[in-house]
Amino acid sequence: MKFIKGFLGIVIPVAIGLALALLIKATVVTVARVDGPSMEPNLVNNERLFVWRHAKIKHLSVIVFDAHGEDPSATTPNTDYVKRVIGLPGDTVSSSDGNVYVNGKKINQSFISKYQRTTGTGNWDLQTLSKSWAKHPNSVKVPKGNYFVLGDHRSVSNDGRYWGFVPKKKITGVAKTFPWGTDKAKRHNVNDLGFE
């Protein structure tokens, strides 16, 4: 009898702890991994991130989303992409000479170099980009319930310029770096730039 009480005294707290951890992971926060160079210099390949499932998505928030069904090259379910939100629902978005404009206002891109802003990006707006998209062709604004995303390393990023918008239902949450994972400036560039 003592053995059973002792055994249950260990098993029950461990089971409760595991159940709480799974509940938190499913509803509050999870962990994701950066795959590839598209968010350099602020996030690097294999870097781990917290993903807050219910955080408010703002301009310049870094998000994690399932690209399957949005990007034609994401052929398997649960293909997580990490990108920066540029356009919110209802926004117009354009680029000229490496500058990105949201609703006609130039956004501050000091989180990446001029080289990263200008190399391989070209001049565009949503209407010219969307002519080649399978979903939402000829869009002039980000549709309701969708977001427009770019990678920080624009010349190598496979992002919204090539396949369109990210539906809210595909977004896992807003990504934040671990405090020990990167330097202070890069942490700021991921964790603190979001604006309404």
JSON list of C-alpha atoms in Angstrom, two decimals, residues 41-44 47 176-192:
[
{"chain": "A", "resi": 41, "resn": "PRO", "atom": "CA", "xyz": [20.05, 39.30, -40.62]},
{"chain": "A", "resi": 42, "resn": "ASN", "atom": "CA", "xyz": [17.52, 39.36, -37.77]},
{"chain": "A", "resi": 43, "resn": "LEU", "atom": "CA", "xyz": [16.79, 35.63, -37.59]},
{"chain": "A", "resi": 44, "resn": "VAL", "atom": "CA", "xyz": [19.12, 32.87, -38.75]},
{"chain": "A", "resi": 47, "resn": "GLU", "atom": "CA", "xyz": [17.01, 29.73, -34.63]},
{"chain": "A", "resi": 176, "resn": "LYS", "atom": "CA", "xyz": [9.41, 36.51, -30.38]},
{"chain": "A", "resi": 177, "resn": "THR", "atom": "CA", "xyz": [13.06, 35.62, -29.87]},
{"chain": "A", "resi": 178, "resn": "PHE", "atom": "CA", "xyz": [14.37, 33.97, -26.75]},
{"chain": "A", "resi": 179, "resn": "PRO", "atom": "CA", "xyz": [16.20, 36.52, -24.54]},
{"chain": "A", "resi": 180, "resn": "TRP", "atom": "CA", "xyz": [19.48, 34.61, -24.85]},
{"chain": "A", "resi": 181, "resn": "GLY", "atom": "CA", "xyz": [19.14, 33.69, -28.53]},
{"chain": "A", "resi": 182, "resn": "THR", "atom": "CA", "xyz": [20.53, 36.73, -30.29]},
{"chain": "A", "resi": 183, "resn": "ASP", "atom": "CA", "xyz": [22.01, 40.18, -29.73]},
{"chain": "A", "resi": 184, "resn": "LYS", "atom": "CA", "xyz": [20.00, 43.11, -28.35]},
{"chain": "A", "resi": 185, "resn": "ALA", "atom": "CA", "xyz": [19.54, 44.91, -31.70]},
{"chain": "A", "resi": 186, "resn": "LYS", "atom": "CA", "xyz": [18.27, 41.80, -33.50]},
{"chain": "A", "resi": 187, "resn": "ARG", "atom": "CA", "xyz": [15.99, 40.98, -30.56]},
{"chain": "A", "resi": 188, "resn": "HIS", "atom": "CA", "xyz": [14.55, 44.50, -30.82]},
{"chain": "A", "resi": 189, "resn": "ASN", "atom": "CA", "xyz": [14.09, 44.09, -34.61]},
{"chain": "A", "resi": 190, "resn": "VAL", "atom": "CA", "xyz": [11.97, 40.98, -34.06]},
{"chain": "A", "resi": 191, "resn": "ASN", "atom": "CA", "xyz": [10.24, 41.62, -30.73]},
{"chain": "A", "resi": 192, "resn": "ASP", "atom": "CA", "xyz": [9.56, 45.36, -30.62]}
]
